[in-house]
PDB file of C-alpha atoms in Angstrom:
ATOM      1  CA  MET A  47      -0.082   0.013  -0.095  1.00  0.00           C
ATOM      2  CA  SER A  48       1.245   3.543  -0.735  1.00  0.00           C
ATOM      3  CA  ASN A  49       1.671   6.086   2.059  1.00  0.00           C
ATOM      4  CA  GLN A  50       0.899   8.885  -0.433  1.00  0.00           C
ATOM      5  CA  GLN A  51      -1.659  11.426   0.916  1.00  0.00           C
ATOM      6  CA  ALA A  52      -4.081  13.205  -1.675  1.00  0.00           C
ATOM      7  CA  CYS A  53      -3.323  16.822  -2.078  1.00  0.00           C
ATOM      8  CA  SER A  54      -6.086  18.737   0.019  1.00  0.00           C
ATOM      9  CA  GLY A  55      -6.139  21.384  -2.891  1.00  0.00           C
ATOM     10  CA  CYS A  56      -6.573  19.385  -6.149  1.00  0.00           C
ATOM     11  CA  GLY A  57      -7.223  15.815  -4.511  1.00  0.00           C
ATOM     12  CA  PHE A  58      -4.723  14.137  -6.594  1.00  0.00           C
ATOM     13  CA  THR A  59      -2.079  11.540  -5.022  1.00  0.00           C
ATOM     14  CA  HIS A  60       0.472  11.234  -7.672  1.00  0.00           C
ATOM     15  CA  GLN A  61       0.682  14.935  -9.255  1.00  0.00           C
ATOM     16  CA  CYS A  62      -0.398  18.025  -7.670  1.00  0.00           C
ATOM     17  CA  ILE A  63      -1.676  20.557 -10.053  1.00  0.00           C
ATOM     18  CA  CYS A  64      -2.636  23.361  -7.561  1.00  0.00           C
ATOM     19  CA  HIS A  65      -0.023  25.592  -9.217  1.00  0.00           C
ATOM     20  CA  LEU A  66      -1.953  25.351 -12.460  1.00  0.00           C
ATOM     21  CA  ILE A  67      -5.391  26.368 -11.098  1.00  0.00           C
ATOM     22  CA  PRO A  68      -6.059  29.940 -12.822  1.00  0.00           C
ATOM     23  CA  SER A  69      -7.335  32.922 -10.907  1.00  0.00           C
ATOM     24  CA  VAL A  70      -9.904  34.620 -13.176  1.00  0.00           C
ATOM     25  CA  GLU A  71     -12.362  37.446 -12.507  1.00  0.00           C
ATOM     26  CA  SER A  72     -15.871  37.894 -14.087  1.00  0.00           C
ATOM     27  CA  GLN A  73     -18.385  40.566 -14.228  1.00  0.00           C
ATOM     28  CA  ILE A  74     -21.105  38.289 -13.037  1.00  0.00           C
ATOM     29  CA  ASP A  75     -21.606  36.441  -9.685  1.00  0.00           C
ATOM     30  CA  LEU A  76     -22.068  32.777  -9.670  1.00  0.00           C
ATOM     31  CA  VAL A  77     -23.396  30.420  -7.146  1.00  0.00           C
ATOM     32  CA  LEU A  78     -23.174  26.658  -6.989  1.00  0.00           C
ATOM     33  CA  LEU A  79     -26.073  25.019  -5.016  1.00  0.00           C
ATOM     34  CA  THR A  80     -24.451  21.774  -4.485  1.00  0.00           C
ATOM     35  CA  HIS A  81     -26.234  18.479  -3.733  1.00  0.00           C
ATOM     36  CA  GLU A  82     -24.792  16.796  -0.847  1.00  0.00           C
ATOM     37  CA  ASN A  83     -23.952  13.559  -2.435  1.00  0.00           C
ATOM     38  CA  GLU A  84     -21.705  15.706  -4.708  1.00  0.00           C
ATOM     39  CA  LEU A  85     -19.521  16.570  -1.573  1.00  0.00           C
ATOM     40  CA  SER A  86     -18.067  13.065  -1.429  1.00  0.00           C
ATOM     41  CA  ARG A  87     -17.843  12.647  -4.994  1.00  0.00           C
ATOM     42  CA  ASP A  88     -14.057  12.984  -6.575  1.00  0.00           C
ATOM     43  CA  THR A  89     -15.704  13.425 -10.086  1.00  0.00           C
ATOM     44  CA  ASN A  90     -17.423  16.579  -9.170  1.00  0.00           C
ATOM     45  CA  THR A  91     -16.283  19.536 -11.279  1.00  0.00           C
ATOM     46  CA  GLY A  92     -18.021  22.267  -9.591  1.00  0.00           C
ATOM     47  CA  LYS A  93     -15.036  22.644  -7.342  1.00  0.00           C
ATOM     48  CA  LEU A  94     -12.785  23.553 -10.365  1.00  0.00           C
ATOM     49  CA  LEU A  95     -15.212  26.802 -10.904  1.00  0.00           C
ATOM     50  CA  GLN A  96     -14.855  27.716  -7.489  1.00  0.00           C
ATOM     51  CA  GLN A  97     -11.130  27.168  -7.356  1.00  0.00           C
ATOM     52  CA  SER A  98     -10.549  29.366 -10.485  1.00  0.00           C
ATOM     53  CA  LEU A  99     -13.254  32.037 -10.294  1.00  0.00           C
ATOM     54  CA  LYS A 100     -13.106  34.737  -7.819  1.00  0.00           C
ATOM     55  CA  GLN A 101     -16.741  35.378  -8.145  1.00  0.00           C
ATOM     56  CA  CYS A 102     -17.863  31.889  -7.531  1.00  0.00           C
ATOM     57  CA  GLU A 103     -19.424  30.803  -4.230  1.00  0.00           C
ATOM     58  CA  SER A 104     -20.814  27.441  -3.067  1.00  0.00           C
ATOM     59  CA  PHE A 105     -23.522  26.622  -0.770  1.00  0.00           C
ATOM     60  CA  VAL A 106     -24.908  22.974   0.197  1.00  0.00           C
ATOM     61  CA  TRP A 107     -28.563  22.198  -0.654  1.00  0.00           C
ATOM     62  CA  GLN A 108     -30.609  20.807   2.135  1.00  0.00           C
ATOM     63  CA  ARG A 109     -34.374  20.164   1.705  1.00  0.00           C
ATOM     64  CA  LYS A 110     -35.619  21.575   4.895  1.00  0.00           C
ATOM     65  CA  THR A 111     -33.415  24.633   5.288  1.00  0.00           C
ATOM     66  CA  PRO A 112     -32.344  27.158   2.541  1.00  0.00           C
ATOM     67  CA  PRO A 113     -28.827  28.487   3.030  1.00  0.00           C
ATOM     68  CA  ALA A 114     -29.363  31.693   4.900  1.00  0.00           C
ATOM     69  CA  ASP A 115     -26.343  33.294   3.215  1.00  0.00           C
ATOM     70  CA  LEU A 116     -27.947  32.366  -0.361  1.00  0.00           C
ATOM     71  CA  ILE A 117     -31.136  33.807   0.761  1.00  0.00           C
ATOM     72  CA  ALA A 118     -29.710  37.132   1.756  1.00  0.00           C
ATOM     73  CA  LEU A 119     -27.994  37.087  -1.732  1.00  0.00           C
ATOM     74  CA  LEU A 120     -31.249  36.591  -3.496  1.00  0.00           C
ATOM     75  CA  GLU A 121     -33.047  39.305  -1.519  1.00  0.00           C
ATOM     76  CA  ASP A 122     -30.241  41.780  -2.422  1.00  0.00           C
ATOM     77  CA  GLU A 123     -31.777  44.629  -4.696  1.00  0.00           C
ATOM     78  CA  THR A 124     -28.328  45.198  -6.335  1.00  0.00           C
ATOM     79  CA  ARG A 125     -28.493  41.669  -7.773  1.00  0.00           C
ATOM     80  CA  GLN A 126     -30.902  40.013 -10.288  1.00  0.00           C
ATOM     81  CA  PRO A 127     -30.702  36.222  -9.624  1.00  0.00           C
ATOM     82  CA  PHE A 128     -31.152  33.808 -12.530  1.00  0.00           C
ATOM     83  CA  LEU A 129     -31.409  29.847 -12.380  1.00  0.00           C
ATOM     84  CA  LEU A 130     -29.834  28.146 -14.836  1.00  0.00           C
ATOM     85  CA  PHE A 131     -31.986  25.354 -15.727  1.00  0.00           C
ATOM     86  CA  PRO A 132     -33.405  24.525 -19.021  1.00  0.00           C
ATOM     87  CA  SER A 133     -37.228  24.151 -19.068  1.00  0.00           C
ATOM     88  CA  GLU A 134     -40.145  25.025 -20.938  1.00  0.00           C
ATOM     89  CA  GLU A 135     -40.345  28.343 -19.056  1.00  0.00           C
ATOM     90  CA  SER A 136     -36.328  29.107 -19.292  1.00  0.00           C
ATOM     91  CA  MET A 137     -35.345  32.065 -21.293  1.00  0.00           C
ATOM     92  CA  GLU A 138     -32.344  32.327 -23.431  1.00  0.00           C
ATOM     93  CA  CYS A 139     -29.482  33.749 -21.190  1.00  0.00           C
ATOM     94  CA  GLN A 140     -28.399  36.826 -22.994  1.00  0.00           C
ATOM     95  CA  GLN A 141     -31.730  38.076 -23.589  1.00  0.00           C
ATOM     96  CA  ALA A 142     -32.803  37.486 -20.077  1.00  0.00           C
ATOM     97  CA  VAL A 143     -29.847  39.689 -18.810  1.00  0.00           C
ATOM     98  CA  LEU A 144     -30.888  42.451 -21.154  1.00  0.00           C
ATOM     99  CA  ASN A 145     -34.710  42.172 -20.224  1.00  0.00           C
ATOM    100  CA  GLU A 146     -34.200  41.678 -16.529  1.00  0.00           C
ATOM    101  CA  ALA A 147     -31.006  42.815 -15.168  1.00  0.00           C
ATOM    102  CA  SER A 148     -30.778  46.352 -16.489  1.00  0.00           C
ATOM    103  CA  ASN A 149     -29.515  48.065 -13.345  1.00  0.00           C
ATOM    104  CA  GLN A 150     -28.522  45.096 -11.362  1.00  0.00           C
ATOM    105  CA  LYS A 151     -25.413  42.735 -11.082  1.00  0.00           C
ATOM    106  CA  PRO A 152     -26.399  39.133 -12.696  1.00  0.00           C
ATOM    107  CA  LEU A 153     -26.238  36.456 -10.014  1.00  0.00           C
ATOM    108  CA  PHE A 154     -26.403  32.759 -11.687  1.00  0.00           C
ATOM    109  CA  ILE A 155     -27.390  29.942  -9.809  1.00  0.00           C
ATOM    110  CA  ILE A 156     -26.010  26.304 -10.956  1.00  0.00           C
ATOM    111  CA  LEU A 157     -27.715  23.317  -9.581  1.00  0.00           C
ATOM    112  CA  ASP A 158     -24.427  21.329  -8.929  1.00  0.00           C
ATOM    113  CA  GLY A 159     -25.497  17.703  -8.925  1.00  0.00           C
ATOM    114  CA  THR A 160     -26.809  14.882 -11.596  1.00  0.00           C
ATOM    115  CA  TRP A 161     -29.658  15.872 -13.774  1.00  0.00           C
ATOM    116  CA  GLN A 162     -31.940  13.999 -11.603  1.00  0.00           C
ATOM    117  CA  GLU A 163     -30.682  15.606  -8.384  1.00  0.00           C
ATOM    118  CA  ALA A 164     -30.870  19.013  -9.845  1.00  0.00           C
ATOM    119  CA  LYS A 165     -34.555  18.479 -10.679  1.00  0.00           C
ATOM    120  CA  LYS A 166     -35.237  17.244  -7.115  1.00  0.00           C
ATOM    121  CA  MET A 167     -33.501  20.134  -5.898  1.00  0.00           C
ATOM    122  CA  LEU A 168     -35.822  22.467  -7.938  1.00  0.00           C
ATOM    123  CA  ASN A 169     -38.870  20.404  -7.118  1.00  0.00           C
ATOM    124  CA  LYS A 170     -38.446  20.284  -3.499  1.00  0.00           C
ATOM    125  CA  SER A 171     -37.268  23.955  -2.874  1.00  0.00           C
ATOM    126  CA  PRO A 172     -40.141  26.384  -3.121  1.00  0.00           C
ATOM    127  CA  TRP A 173     -37.715  29.410  -2.644  1.00  0.00           C
ATOM    128  CA  LEU A 174     -35.983  28.400  -5.885  1.00  0.00           C
ATOM    129  CA  GLN A 175     -39.278  28.349  -8.072  1.00  0.00           C
ATOM    130  CA  PRO A 176     -39.732  32.172  -8.456  1.00  0.00           C
ATOM    131  CA  ILE A 177     -36.180  32.712  -9.772  1.00  0.00           C
ATOM    132  CA  PRO A 178     -36.232  33.200 -13.632  1.00  0.00           C
ATOM    133  CA  GLN A 179     -34.988  30.329 -15.190  1.00  0.00           C
ATOM    134  CA  VAL A 180     -32.464  30.609 -18.136  1.00  0.00           C
ATOM    135  CA  HIS A 181     -30.746  28.273 -20.559  1.00  0.00           C
ATOM    136  CA  LEU A 182     -27.735  28.239 -22.857  1.00  0.00           C
ATOM    137  CA  GLY A 183     -27.597  27.762 -26.503  1.00  0.00           C
ATOM    138  CA  ILE A 184     -24.936  24.816 -26.338  1.00  0.00           C
ATOM    139  CA  THR A 185     -23.966  23.157 -29.518  1.00  0.00           C
ATOM    140  CA  SER A 186     -20.673  21.615 -28.187  1.00  0.00           C
ATOM    141  CA  GLU A 187     -20.896  17.981 -26.770  1.00  0.00           C
ATOM    142  CA  SER A 188     -19.435  17.410 -23.505  1.00  0.00           C
ATOM    143  CA  SER A 189     -15.935  15.925 -22.878  1.00  0.00           C
ATOM    144  CA  TYR A 190     -16.687  14.872 -19.348  1.00  0.00           C
ATOM    145  CA  THR A 191     -15.662  11.301 -19.061  1.00  0.00           C
ATOM    146  CA  LEU A 192     -15.437  10.771 -15.170  1.00  0.00           C
ATOM    147  CA  ARG A 193     -18.969   9.229 -14.661  1.00  0.00           C
ATOM    148  CA  ARG A 194     -20.751   6.403 -16.729  1.00  0.00           C
ATOM    149  CA  ASN A 195     -24.295   6.877 -18.354  1.00  0.00           C
ATOM    150  CA  GLN A 196     -23.857  10.425 -19.072  1.00  0.00           C
ATOM    151  CA  ASN A 197     -26.906  11.727 -21.268  1.00  0.00           C
ATOM    152  CA  SER A 198     -25.939  13.034 -24.518  1.00  0.00           C
ATOM    153  CA  GLY A 199     -26.340  16.768 -24.395  1.00  0.00           C
ATOM    154  CA  HIS A 200     -25.663  17.295 -20.612  1.00  0.00           C
ATOM    155  CA  LEU A 201     -22.675  19.234 -19.488  1.00  0.00           C
ATOM    156  CA  CYS A 202     -20.962  18.929 -16.155  1.00  0.00           C
ATOM    157  CA  THR A 203     -20.981  21.849 -13.874  1.00  0.00           C
ATOM    158  CA  CYS A 204     -17.726  23.065 -14.734  1.00  0.00           C
ATOM    159  CA  GLU A 205     -18.337  22.970 -18.630  1.00  0.00           C
ATOM    160  CA  VAL A 206     -21.797  24.751 -17.692  1.00  0.00           C
ATOM    161  CA  GLY A 207     -19.840  27.653 -16.053  1.00  0.00           C
ATOM    162  CA  VAL A 208     -17.439  27.787 -19.054  1.00  0.00           C
ATOM    163  CA  GLU A 209     -20.317  27.903 -21.472  1.00  0.00           C
ATOM    164  CA  LEU A 210     -21.979  30.711 -19.430  1.00  0.00           C
ATOM    165  CA  LEU A 211     -18.798  32.830 -19.328  1.00  0.00           C
ATOM    166  CA  LYS A 212     -18.559  32.449 -23.240  1.00  0.00           C
ATOM    167  CA  THR A 213     -22.302  33.276 -23.745  1.00  0.00           C
ATOM    168  CA  LEU A 214     -21.684  36.563 -21.748  1.00  0.00           C
ATOM    169  CA  GLY A 215     -18.719  37.474 -23.900  1.00  0.00           C
ATOM    170  CA  GLU A 216     -16.034  36.682 -21.309  1.00  0.00           C
ATOM    171  CA  ASP A 217     -13.981  34.479 -23.591  1.00  0.00           C
ATOM    172  CA  GLU A 218     -10.613  34.826 -21.789  1.00  0.00           C
ATOM    173  CA  PRO A 219     -11.935  33.554 -18.371  1.00  0.00           C
ATOM    174  CA  ALA A 220     -13.680  30.981 -20.039  1.00  0.00           C
ATOM    175  CA  ARG A 221     -10.656  29.886 -22.003  1.00  0.00           C
ATOM    176  CA  LEU A 222      -8.546  29.752 -18.790  1.00  0.00           C
ATOM    177  CA  ILE A 223     -10.838  27.848 -16.948  1.00  0.00           C
ATOM    178  CA  ASN A 224     -11.661  25.439 -19.673  1.00  0.00           C
ATOM    179  CA  ASP A 225      -7.825  24.553 -20.290  1.00  0.00           C
ATOM    180  CA  TYR A 226      -7.436  23.840 -16.441  1.00  0.00           C
ATOM    181  CA  TYR A 227     -10.547  21.594 -16.869  1.00  0.00           C
ATOM    182  CA  GLN A 228      -9.255  19.703 -19.941  1.00  0.00           C
ATOM    183  CA  HIS A 229      -5.845  19.074 -18.090  1.00  0.00           C
ATOM    184  CA  TYR A 230      -7.745  18.120 -14.849  1.00  0.00           C
ATOM    185  CA  LEU A 231      -9.427  15.231 -16.781  1.00  0.00           C
ATOM    186  CA  LYS A 232      -6.121  13.772 -18.078  1.00  0.00           C
ATOM    187  CA  VAL A 233      -4.435  14.071 -14.759  1.00  0.00           C
ATOM    188  CA  PHE A 234      -7.575  12.360 -13.012  1.00  0.00           C
ATOM    189  CA  GLN A 235      -7.337   9.220 -15.153  1.00  0.00           C
ATOM    190  CA  ALA A 236      -3.688   9.135 -14.640  1.00  0.00           C
ATOM    191  CA  ASP A 237      -4.002   9.565 -10.832  1.00  0.00           C
ATOM    192  CA  LYS A 238      -6.793   6.846 -10.713  1.00  0.00           C
ATOM    193  CA  SER A 239      -4.404   4.438 -12.538  1.00  0.00           C
ATOM    194  CA  GLY A 240      -1.928   5.031  -9.874  1.00  0.00           C
ATOM    195  CA  HIS A 241       0.742   7.406 -11.400  1.00  0.00           C
ATOM    196  CA  ALA A 242       1.475  11.281 -12.774  1.00  0.00           C
ATOM    197  CA  LEU A 243       0.508  11.959 -16.225  1.00  0.00           C
ATOM    198  CA  LYS A 244       3.428  11.468 -18.565  1.00  0.00           C
TER     199      LYS A 244
END
């Protein structure tokens, strides 16, 4: 058995990549509402967004008690919240920002979990339901390979964040985070195989 410890930052045992984490800024605020099952999954990519993007915060979703700090953000009149959730009611993202957030800073909420968990989080959270829902016009396929049975057309949390930034014209932050994410995928596979990426 190896005595090597996993890095507390990036989570890898054989090759720390903390020095490669970009530090980017955005004109928007981003919130990850994370299903508690994701906290123990090493395949969760929401943490990559949180590590990279200064304007990204994370809250753990609990069915009975909404996070008080997130509720305070939602009630802040200087911000216009949007829930990134494609549905029959959802608006195209750019159009929603133009229509709804004229003098306010957009605050985007991403439900960080599997598609089934995200639907459950929304259905069981009455406080989320009044928030305007938006969707992204995504044409690219996901490159996420860390979980089986991925539905076609579904992106992982980090990819959603990257696509959101691109949609809002923040190409450079999107590129930096995506470069880190793509490298992370390669190192992840190597680390699980018991070695550093060659």
